[in-house]
Amino acid sequence: MDRATNEMVITSVLAFDQPLSLARVRALVRDRLLPIHRFRERIEWSPLGLAAWAEDPHFDLDAHLATTTLPAPGGDAELAHAVGELAARPLDPDRPLWRLHVVDGYGPGTAVVMRLHHCIGDGAALVAMLLGLTDEGRAMHLENVRIDPPPAPPLADRARRVAAQAGTLARLIALPPDRRSPLRGRLGARKQFALSPPIELRAIKVIAAAHGATVNDVLVAAITAAVRAHLVARGDRVRPLRALMPVDLHVAGELGNHFGMVYAELPIDVTDPIARLALVHRRMAAIKQSPEATVALEVLGAIGLAPKRVEDLAIALFTQKASLMITNVPGPRSALHLDGARVTEMGVWAPVSGSIGLGVSILSYAGAVRIGIAADARRVPDPAELAAAIAREVLVLASAGGPRPALPQGAWADLRQWLREARALVPREDRRVLLSPPRLVARFMRFALNRHRGQAGHATADDVAGRDPALVGVLVGLYRWLGRYYFRLQVRGVERVPATGPVLLVGNHSGGLLPSEGFFTALAIHEHLGPARAVYALVHDFLFEDPLLRRYATRLGMLRAGHASARHAFAAGACVLVYPGSDLDTFRPFRDRNRIVLGNRTGFLKLALREGVPIVPVVTAGTHEQLIVLSRGDRLAKLVHAHAWARTEVLPIALAIPWGVTSGFVPYLPLPTQTTVSFLPPMTWPALGPASAEDPAALARCYGEIETAMQAELDHLTAGRRFLRGQPGS
């Protein structure tokens, strides 16, 4: 089944939280992998052209091991490029058909890339074999995210089964080739690889339960939507396409290939995400009751015994009936270890055969799902964008309307657990203040009065070491719950945030006194890069003039707005979050809710240029619908000199729950608006040094670039947006 343009080699990757030497990996392979005889055997051909397994008399383990180092910054993009280069090197047919590469420089640890020819085993067999390498061994339970085969019929139905299989085979042969599209055409030898960001498996299960679907249905629907967007971008007419999908027919504990194939028509032409998921579910349910997979397994076995010319014709016949392949490989539910090193991520890229140029591989691991894209460079020029789009489409489904319960059953348990954790970390007397709008307003008025009298304090407000990971974790838990069940949060592009080193996050401010976008920004980074990637926010003086509020602000990673505070955080290698528009932005009138207002303030830009840190713009859509700002009150604030006694240039009037018309400075209950947070690519200006921070022309140019990029993204996020409900499909 090999072709020059499509070799049948399965590629997988394991990422570790610490470096692994080649010698360490070699010892593990010798002790845990080589006892499996197939990994010491090669294929030998008889004079009649028949293949057979035979022990390699010259077996050399070192010929199957190699090492390489990723270039900086050593992220997913660099790893995917390295996998593409490794895939371009064919396996040696005179040796056992597998090879293992130790890839240094991937994040803080090492990645191990395994390449295995499909004749040794399929994707499920490869994952099972990799599990055998780990410390946990074969006792791990695999998470089922695949299509299950239909149940075996009773003996009385065997005759009808044979007849049904004969009819199914006839239908498969008569099925016409799939339609022409950018995914079909001449293939090249160069393949490109990509991995999606991790997608929370629990979130997928919530979507599935809400719509009476399966995990596999949700993922196939997301893949369908992403492929649709890819085709539209390339000028294709959106009509259905077929995908070739394996069905696992394995017997536990066996290597080899035990899978059938089914054709699934993907509803590319359906625009509504809920309708698309419902249609995918119906079609997948019909496939489960079909004998097609078993027939395909028998056909594949027969093809393997046929002369090569017949095999080539059969492969061409069957693969031209589909435009892509989607394969689901079950992975372990909990984290694994290899000689004590924790496996942080797993990914897999299954091969495609014949004329198919796009393979989509789904692998679950430790509560997350990653999508691997293996694509012919001619058919899919940007596989990384396709992988990211699939992850985004899962979020679209999570926030879509439709037949969902008010809250999944597990949501209340999550909330009760959060309340228990919060009570343990926040004493009752503190909660009485923090949860009381009148008491908070009174403290703000005291701050304003003291400032008016010239009695404002100068408490330390740049205590980076005071950040309390436990309390941060509790707040993350709250906003994770709110984002999932109340604000229907979507996050885009968080993988663009550098994994290490100082970064300045620059966002648009919304929502008045409850700017949830700051917490959602920190939540997204926490979920993607882990709790060790600290985010500090520069905030208003008010929080540091009151002892109680100062204590909690410090523990949550908040710093008094100013360059000195930011430099302390940069020195710790942390992310700093700033909203240059401040009160002008967060209290902009409702009519300007889709406008970026940075207020021509360039202090953040001077800071970035002086410190030499990249700026990552963060654009949020939806949060300015939490309340209705009627007036920003610029003139009133100027008239009463509000900046002198409250350090604000606005005195806003808003319509908010439960107060009705009220001051914008009064806490309120936010409306359940669909919220999207989008991270843009990092922006740097290598030609500008620290001295450029004093150059008005350079500042104006850089400021314009940032503001233009953020406004363009906000325009994109709000195009066709409906009040509270988000964009169509959100």
PDB file of N, CA and C in Angstrom, residues 511-589:
ATOM      1  N   GLY A 511     -16.744  46.252  30.298  1.00  0.00           N
ATOM      2  CA  GLY A 511     -17.521  45.730  31.410  1.00  0.00           C
ATOM      3  C   GLY A 511     -17.568  46.580  32.644  1.00  0.00           C
ATOM      4  N   GLY A 512     -17.053  47.824  32.580  1.00  0.00           N
ATOM      5  CA  GLY A 512     -17.142  48.684  33.741  1.00  0.00           C
ATOM      6  C   GLY A 512     -16.352  48.177  34.922  1.00  0.00           C
ATOM      7  N   LEU A 513     -17.006  48.079  36.075  1.00  0.00           N
ATOM      8  CA  LEU A 513     -16.322  47.715  37.306  1.00  0.00           C
ATOM      9  C   LEU A 513     -16.014  46.216  37.390  1.00  0.00           C
ATOM     10  N   LEU A 514     -16.589  45.403  36.502  1.00  0.00           N
ATOM     11  CA  LEU A 514     -16.345  43.952  36.503  1.00  0.00           C
ATOM     12  C   LEU A 514     -15.752  43.541  35.161  1.00  0.00           C
ATOM     13  N   PRO A 515     -14.505  43.906  34.916  1.00  0.00           N
ATOM     14  CA  PRO A 515     -13.879  43.595  33.625  1.00  0.00           C
ATOM     15  C   PRO A 515     -13.436  42.130  33.560  1.00  0.00           C
ATOM     16  N   SER A 516     -14.354  41.258  33.225  1.00  0.00           N
ATOM     17  CA  SER A 516     -14.061  39.817  33.262  1.00  0.00           C
ATOM     18  C   SER A 516     -13.014  39.403  32.242  1.00  0.00           C
ATOM     19  N   GLU A 517     -12.752  40.262  31.235  1.00  0.00           N
ATOM     20  CA  GLU A 517     -11.776  39.849  30.222  1.00  0.00           C
ATOM     21  C   GLU A 517     -10.389  39.641  30.827  1.00  0.00           C
ATOM     22  N   GLY A 518     -10.061  40.387  31.888  1.00  0.00           N
ATOM     23  CA  GLY A 518      -8.760  40.184  32.518  1.00  0.00           C
ATOM     24  C   GLY A 518      -8.640  38.800  33.125  1.00  0.00           C
ATOM     25  N   PHE A 519      -9.695  38.367  33.797  1.00  0.00           N
ATOM     26  CA  PHE A 519      -9.675  37.038  34.405  1.00  0.00           C
ATOM     27  C   PHE A 519      -9.708  35.942  33.336  1.00  0.00           C
ATOM     28  N   PHE A 520     -10.453  36.168  32.255  1.00  0.00           N
ATOM     29  CA  PHE A 520     -10.497  35.169  31.189  1.00  0.00           C
ATOM     30  C   PHE A 520      -9.155  35.077  30.456  1.00  0.00           C
ATOM     31  N   THR A 521      -8.461  36.212  30.333  1.00  0.00           N
ATOM     32  CA  THR A 521      -7.129  36.184  29.728  1.00  0.00           C
ATOM     33  C   THR A 521      -6.182  35.350  30.578  1.00  0.00           C
ATOM     34  N   ALA A 522      -6.185  35.596  31.864  1.00  0.00           N
ATOM     35  CA  ALA A 522      -5.329  34.818  32.767  1.00  0.00           C
ATOM     36  C   ALA A 522      -5.741  33.351  32.780  1.00  0.00           C
ATOM     37  N   LEU A 523      -7.057  33.081  32.734  1.00  0.00           N
ATOM     38  CA  LEU A 523      -7.546  31.704  32.710  1.00  0.00           C
ATOM     39  C   LEU A 523      -7.033  30.972  31.471  1.00  0.00           C
ATOM     40  N   ALA A 524      -7.096  31.617  30.313  1.00  0.00           N
ATOM     41  CA  ALA A 524      -6.661  30.971  29.071  1.00  0.00           C
ATOM     42  C   ALA A 524      -5.191  30.592  29.136  1.00  0.00           C
ATOM     43  N   ILE A 525      -4.360  31.497  29.661  1.00  0.00           N
ATOM     44  CA  ILE A 525      -2.925  31.206  29.772  1.00  0.00           C
ATOM     45  C   ILE A 525      -2.685  30.119  30.807  1.00  0.00           C
ATOM     46  N   HIS A 526      -3.407  30.175  31.910  1.00  0.00           N
ATOM     47  CA  HIS A 526      -3.299  29.138  32.952  1.00  0.00           C
ATOM     48  C   HIS A 526      -3.640  27.769  32.383  1.00  0.00           C
ATOM     49  N   GLU A 527      -4.713  27.675  31.591  1.00  0.00           N
ATOM     50  CA  GLU A 527      -5.144  26.396  31.048  1.00  0.00           C
ATOM     51  C   GLU A 527      -4.179  25.886  29.989  1.00  0.00           C
ATOM     52  N   HIS A 528      -3.593  26.803  29.205  1.00  0.00           N
ATOM     53  CA  HIS A 528      -2.728  26.379  28.094  1.00  0.00           C
ATOM     54  C   HIS A 528      -1.292  26.121  28.539  1.00  0.00           C
ATOM     55  N   LEU A 529      -0.753  26.982  29.404  1.00  0.00           N
ATOM     56  CA  LEU A 529       0.660  26.884  29.770  1.00  0.00           C
ATOM     57  C   LEU A 529       0.877  26.406  31.201  1.00  0.00           C
ATOM     58  N   GLY A 530      -0.211  26.236  31.958  1.00  0.00           N
ATOM     59  CA  GLY A 530      -0.080  25.716  33.306  1.00  0.00           C
ATOM     60  C   GLY A 530       0.046  26.814  34.346  1.00  0.00           C
ATOM     61  N   PRO A 531      -0.142  26.468  35.620  1.00  0.00           N
ATOM     62  CA  PRO A 531      -0.142  27.465  36.701  1.00  0.00           C
ATOM     63  C   PRO A 531       1.211  28.125  36.923  1.00  0.00           C
ATOM     64  N   ALA A 532       2.291  27.496  36.462  1.00  0.00           N
ATOM     65  CA  ALA A 532       3.611  28.092  36.678  1.00  0.00           C
ATOM     66  C   ALA A 532       3.831  29.325  35.806  1.00  0.00           C
ATOM     67  N   ARG A 533       3.043  29.492  34.739  1.00  0.00           N
ATOM     68  CA  ARG A 533       3.169  30.661  33.862  1.00  0.00           C
ATOM     69  C   ARG A 533       2.347  31.791  34.481  1.00  0.00           C
ATOM     70  N   ALA A 534       2.999  32.571  35.352  1.00  0.00           N
ATOM     71  CA  ALA A 534       2.297  33.586  36.135  1.00  0.00           C
ATOM     72  C   ALA A 534       1.895  34.777  35.270  1.00  0.00           C
ATOM     73  N   VAL A 535       0.719  35.321  35.561  1.00  0.00           N
ATOM     74  CA  VAL A 535       0.215  36.529  34.918  1.00  0.00           C
ATOM     75  C   VAL A 535      -0.050  37.562  36.008  1.00  0.00           C
ATOM     76  N   TYR A 536       0.551  38.745  35.879  1.00  0.00           N
ATOM     77  CA  TYR A 536       0.321  39.847  36.809  1.00  0.00           C
ATOM     78  C   TYR A 536      -0.429  40.949  36.072  1.00  0.00           C
ATOM     79  N   ALA A 537      -1.425  41.536  36.730  1.00  0.00           N
ATOM     80  CA  ALA A 537      -2.226  42.601  36.133  1.00  0.00           C
ATOM     81  C   ALA A 537      -1.907  43.928  36.804  1.00  0.00           C
ATOM     82  N   LEU A 538      -1.748  44.974  35.996  1.00  0.00           N
ATOM     83  CA  LEU A 538      -1.558  46.327  36.520  1.00  0.00           C
ATOM     84  C   LEU A 538      -2.930  46.956  36.720  1.00  0.00           C
ATOM     85  N   VAL A 539      -3.229  47.385  37.958  1.00  0.00           N
ATOM     86  CA  VAL A 539      -4.590  47.817  38.294  1.00  0.00           C
ATOM     87  C   VAL A 539      -4.575  49.171  39.002  1.00  0.00           C
ATOM     88  N   HIS A 540      -5.772  49.672  39.274  1.00  0.00           N
ATOM     89  CA  HIS A 540      -6.004  51.000  39.859  1.00  0.00           C
ATOM     90  C   HIS A 540      -5.457  51.087  41.289  1.00  0.00           C
ATOM     91  N   ASP A 541      -5.025  52.315  41.658  1.00  0.00           N
ATOM     92  CA  ASP A 541      -4.491  52.559  43.002  1.00  0.00           C
ATOM     93  C   ASP A 541      -5.458  52.165  44.112  1.00  0.00           C
ATOM     94  N   PHE A 542      -6.743  52.299  43.839  1.00  0.00           N
ATOM     95  CA  PHE A 542      -7.746  52.090  44.881  1.00  0.00           C
ATOM     96  C   PHE A 542      -7.556  50.758  45.600  1.00  0.00           C
ATOM     97  N   LEU A 543      -7.220  49.726  44.846  1.00  0.00           N
ATOM     98  CA  LEU A 543      -7.102  48.398  45.449  1.00  0.00           C
ATOM     99  C   LEU A 543      -5.946  48.303  46.431  1.00  0.00           C
ATOM    100  N   PHE A 544      -5.018  49.274  46.400  1.00  0.00           N
ATOM    101  CA  PHE A 544      -3.848  49.186  47.267  1.00  0.00           C
ATOM    102  C   PHE A 544      -3.872  50.199  48.410  1.00  0.00           C
ATOM    103  N   GLU A 545      -4.889  51.040  48.426  1.00  0.00           N
ATOM    104  CA  GLU A 545      -5.011  51.989  49.528  1.00  0.00           C
ATOM    105  C   GLU A 545      -5.840  51.423  50.673  1.00  0.00           C
ATOM    106  N   ASP A 546      -6.592  50.375  50.400  1.00  0.00           N
ATOM    107  CA  ASP A 546      -7.385  49.707  51.434  1.00  0.00           C
ATOM    108  C   ASP A 546      -6.647  48.430  51.850  1.00  0.00           C
ATOM    109  N   PRO A 547      -6.354  48.264  53.146  1.00  0.00           N
ATOM    110  CA  PRO A 547      -5.541  47.111  53.579  1.00  0.00           C
ATOM    111  C   PRO A 547      -6.126  45.758  53.170  1.00  0.00           C
ATOM    112  N   LEU A 548      -7.433  45.591  53.333  1.00  0.00           N
ATOM    113  CA  LEU A 548      -8.037  44.301  52.997  1.00  0.00           C
ATOM    114  C   LEU A 548      -7.943  44.038  51.497  1.00  0.00           C
ATOM    115  N   LEU A 549      -8.316  45.021  50.704  1.00  0.00           N
ATOM    116  CA  LEU A 549      -8.271  44.827  49.256  1.00  0.00           C
ATOM    117  C   LEU A 549      -6.833  44.653  48.770  1.00  0.00           C
ATOM    118  N   ARG A 550      -5.898  45.375  49.385  1.00  0.00           N
ATOM    119  CA  ARG A 550      -4.492  45.233  48.995  1.00  0.00           C
ATOM    120  C   ARG A 550      -4.008  43.815  49.225  1.00  0.00           C
ATOM    121  N   ARG A 551      -4.405  43.217  50.348  1.00  0.00           N
ATOM    122  CA  ARG A 551      -3.952  41.867  50.666  1.00  0.00           C
ATOM    123  C   ARG A 551      -4.419  40.869  49.614  1.00  0.00           C
ATOM    124  N   TYR A 552      -5.689  40.976  49.229  1.00  0.00           N
ATOM    125  CA  TYR A 552      -6.202  40.016  48.247  1.00  0.00           C
ATOM    126  C   TYR A 552      -5.726  40.334  46.830  1.00  0.00           C
ATOM    127  N   ALA A 553      -5.580  41.609  46.517  1.00  0.00           N
ATOM    128  CA  ALA A 553      -5.059  41.969  45.198  1.00  0.00           C
ATOM    129  C   ALA A 553      -3.651  41.413  45.018  1.00  0.00           C
ATOM    130  N   THR A 554      -2.823  41.550  46.044  1.00  0.00           N
ATOM    131  CA  THR A 554      -1.452  41.038  45.968  1.00  0.00           C
ATOM    132  C   THR A 554      -1.441  39.524  45.815  1.00  0.00           C
ATOM    133  N   ARG A 555      -2.270  38.848  46.583  1.00  0.00           N
ATOM    134  CA  ARG A 555      -2.307  37.379  46.507  1.00  0.00           C
ATOM    135  C   ARG A 555      -2.791  36.891  45.137  1.00  0.00           C
ATOM    136  N   LEU A 556      -3.597  37.716  44.453  1.00  0.00           N
ATOM    137  CA  LEU A 556      -4.107  37.320  43.138  1.00  0.00           C
ATOM    138  C   LEU A 556      -3.204  37.765  41.994  1.00  0.00           C
ATOM    139  N   GLY A 557      -2.044  38.342  42.306  1.00  0.00           N
ATOM    140  CA  GLY A 557      -1.116  38.723  41.252  1.00  0.00           C
ATOM    141  C   GLY A 557      -1.423  40.071  40.637  1.00  0.00           C
ATOM    142  N   MET A 558      -2.018  40.995  41.413  1.00  0.00           N
ATOM    143  CA  MET A 558      -2.291  42.338  40.917  1.00  0.00           C
ATOM    144  C   MET A 558      -1.217  43.286  41.438  1.00  0.00           C
ATOM    145  N   LEU A 559      -0.793  44.218  40.594  1.00  0.00           N
ATOM    146  CA  LEU A 559       0.234  45.188  40.936  1.00  0.00           C
ATOM    147  C   LEU A 559      -0.292  46.588  40.642  1.00  0.00           C
ATOM    148  N   ARG A 560       0.167  47.562  41.436  1.00  0.00           N
ATOM    149  CA  ARG A 560      -0.227  48.944  41.171  1.00  0.00           C
ATOM    150  C   ARG A 560       0.277  49.343  39.786  1.00  0.00           C
ATOM    151  N   ALA A 561      -0.598  49.954  38.984  1.00  0.00           N
ATOM    152  CA  ALA A 561      -0.233  50.337  37.630  1.00  0.00           C
ATOM    153  C   ALA A 561       0.980  51.251  37.652  1.00  0.00           C
ATOM    154  N   GLY A 562       2.021  50.875  36.914  1.00  0.00           N
ATOM    155  CA  GLY A 562       3.247  51.665  36.858  1.00  0.00           C
ATOM    156  C   GLY A 562       4.392  50.839  36.323  1.00  0.00           C
ATOM    157  N   HIS A 563       5.395  51.536  35.770  1.00  0.00           N
ATOM    158  CA  HIS A 563       6.519  50.836  35.159  1.00  0.00           C
ATOM    159  C   HIS A 563       7.342  50.062  36.187  1.00  0.00           C
ATOM    160  N   ALA A 564       7.487  50.595  37.378  1.00  0.00           N
ATOM    161  CA  ALA A 564       8.294  49.906  38.393  1.00  0.00           C
ATOM    162  C   ALA A 564       7.693  48.548  38.732  1.00  0.00           C
ATOM    163  N   SER A 565       6.373  48.501  38.889  1.00  0.00           N
ATOM    164  CA  SER A 565       5.712  47.226  39.185  1.00  0.00           C
ATOM    165  C   SER A 565       5.917  46.238  38.050  1.00  0.00           C
ATOM    166  N   ALA A 566       5.745  46.720  36.815  1.00  0.00           N
ATOM    167  CA  ALA A 566       5.901  45.832  35.656  1.00  0.00           C
ATOM    168  C   ALA A 566       7.315  45.286  35.574  1.00  0.00           C
ATOM    169  N   ARG A 567       8.310  46.128  35.862  1.00  0.00           N
ATOM    170  CA  ARG A 567       9.699  45.653  35.787  1.00  0.00           C
ATOM    171  C   ARG A 567       9.963  44.552  36.804  1.00  0.00           C
ATOM    172  N   HIS A 568       9.361  44.638  37.977  1.00  0.00           N
ATOM    173  CA  HIS A 568       9.517  43.563  38.961  1.00  0.00           C
ATOM    174  C   HIS A 568       8.990  42.238  38.394  1.00  0.00           C
ATOM    175  N   ALA A 569       7.833  42.296  37.733  1.00  0.00           N
ATOM    176  CA  ALA A 569       7.253  41.073  37.164  1.00  0.00           C
ATOM    177  C   ALA A 569       8.079  40.570  35.999  1.00  0.00           C
ATOM    178  N   PHE A 570       8.570  41.483  35.148  1.00  0.00           N
ATOM    179  CA  PHE A 570       9.418  41.067  34.026  1.00  0.00           C
ATOM    180  C   PHE A 570      10.675  40.367  34.535  1.00  0.00           C
ATOM    181  N   ALA A 571      11.232  40.887  35.623  1.00  0.00           N
ATOM    182  CA  ALA A 571      12.444  40.278  36.186  1.00  0.00           C
ATOM    183  C   ALA A 571      12.188  38.849  36.636  1.00  0.00           C
ATOM    184  N   ALA A 572      10.932  38.553  36.983  1.00  0.00           N
ATOM    185  CA  ALA A 572      10.563  37.188  37.383  1.00  0.00           C
ATOM    186  C   ALA A 572      10.190  36.324  36.171  1.00  0.00           C
ATOM    187  N   GLY A 573      10.315  36.888  34.955  1.00  0.00           N
ATOM    188  CA  GLY A 573       9.999  36.131  33.739  1.00  0.00           C
ATOM    189  C   GLY A 573       8.519  35.925  33.523  1.00  0.00           C
ATOM    190  N   ALA A 574       7.683  36.840  34.050  1.00  0.00           N
ATOM    191  CA  ALA A 574       6.232  36.641  34.030  1.00  0.00           C
ATOM    192  C   ALA A 574       5.574  37.444  32.909  1.00  0.00           C
ATOM    193  N   CYS A 575       4.296  37.152  32.702  1.00  0.00           N
ATOM    194  CA  CYS A 575       3.445  37.947  31.816  1.00  0.00           C
ATOM    195  C   CYS A 575       2.854  39.102  32.622  1.00  0.00           C
ATOM    196  N   VAL A 576       2.778  40.265  32.003  1.00  0.00           N
ATOM    197  CA  VAL A 576       2.150  41.431  32.622  1.00  0.00           C
ATOM    198  C   VAL A 576       0.986  41.851  31.740  1.00  0.00           C
ATOM    199  N   LEU A 577      -0.175  41.992  32.348  1.00  0.00           N
ATOM    200  CA  LEU A 577      -1.396  42.347  31.633  1.00  0.00           C
ATOM    201  C   LEU A 577      -1.747  43.799  31.916  1.00  0.00           C
ATOM    202  N   VAL A 578      -1.937  44.588  30.853  1.00  0.00           N
ATOM    203  CA  VAL A 578      -2.232  46.000  31.018  1.00  0.00           C
ATOM    204  C   VAL A 578      -3.350  46.394  30.059  1.00  0.00           C
ATOM    205  N   TYR A 579      -4.176  47.326  30.518  1.00  0.00           N
ATOM    206  CA  TYR A 579      -5.250  47.875  29.691  1.00  0.00           C
ATOM    207  C   TYR A 579      -5.018  49.378  29.562  1.00  0.00           C
ATOM    208  N   PRO A 580      -4.338  49.789  28.491  1.00  0.00           N
ATOM    209  CA  PRO A 580      -3.955  51.213  28.372  1.00  0.00           C
ATOM    210  C   PRO A 580      -5.146  52.152  28.392  1.00  0.00           C
ATOM    211  N   GLY A 581      -6.285  51.727  27.796  1.00  0.00           N
ATOM    212  CA  GLY A 581      -7.452  52.604  27.753  1.00  0.00           C
ATOM    213  C   GLY A 581      -8.075  52.837  29.100  1.00  0.00           C
ATOM    214  N   SER A 582      -7.833  51.951  30.043  1.00  0.00           N
ATOM    215  CA  SER A 582      -8.293  52.080  31.428  1.00  0.00           C
ATOM    216  C   SER A 582      -9.756  52.518  31.501  1.00  0.00           C
ATOM    217  N   ASP A 583     -10.037  53.574  32.268  1.00  0.00           N
ATOM    218  CA  ASP A 583     -11.425  53.974  32.473  1.00  0.00           C
ATOM    219  C   ASP A 583     -12.084  54.510  31.204  1.00  0.00           C
ATOM    220  N   LEU A 584     -11.286  55.130  30.299  1.00  0.00           N
ATOM    221  CA  LEU A 584     -11.857  55.608  29.040  1.00  0.00           C
ATOM    222  C   LEU A 584     -12.399  54.452  28.208  1.00  0.00           C
ATOM    223  N   ASP A 585     -11.744  53.303  28.314  1.00  0.00           N
ATOM    224  CA  ASP A 585     -12.111  52.129  27.518  1.00  0.00           C
ATOM    225  C   ASP A 585     -13.221  51.330  28.188  1.00  0.00           C
ATOM    226  N   THR A 586     -13.052  51.025  29.473  1.00  0.00           N
ATOM    227  CA  THR A 586     -14.002  50.138  30.135  1.00  0.00           C
ATOM    228  C   THR A 586     -15.368  50.792  30.342  1.00  0.00           C
ATOM    229  N   PHE A 587     -15.420  52.134  30.312  1.00  0.00           N
ATOM    230  CA  PHE A 587     -16.703  52.829  30.453  1.00  0.00           C
ATOM    231  C   PHE A 587     -17.117  53.536  29.159  1.00  0.00           C
ATOM    232  N   ARG A 588     -16.593  53.088  28.003  1.00  0.00           N
ATOM    233  CA  ARG A 588     -17.015  53.715  26.751  1.00  0.00           C
ATOM    234  C   ARG A 588     -18.513  53.451  26.544  1.00  0.00           C
ATOM    235  N   PRO A 589     -19.224  54.349  25.907  1.00  0.00           N
ATOM    236  CA  PRO A 589     -20.673  54.170  25.723  1.00  0.00           C
ATOM    237  C   PRO A 589     -20.986  52.884  24.965  1.00  0.00           C
TER     238      PRO A 589
END
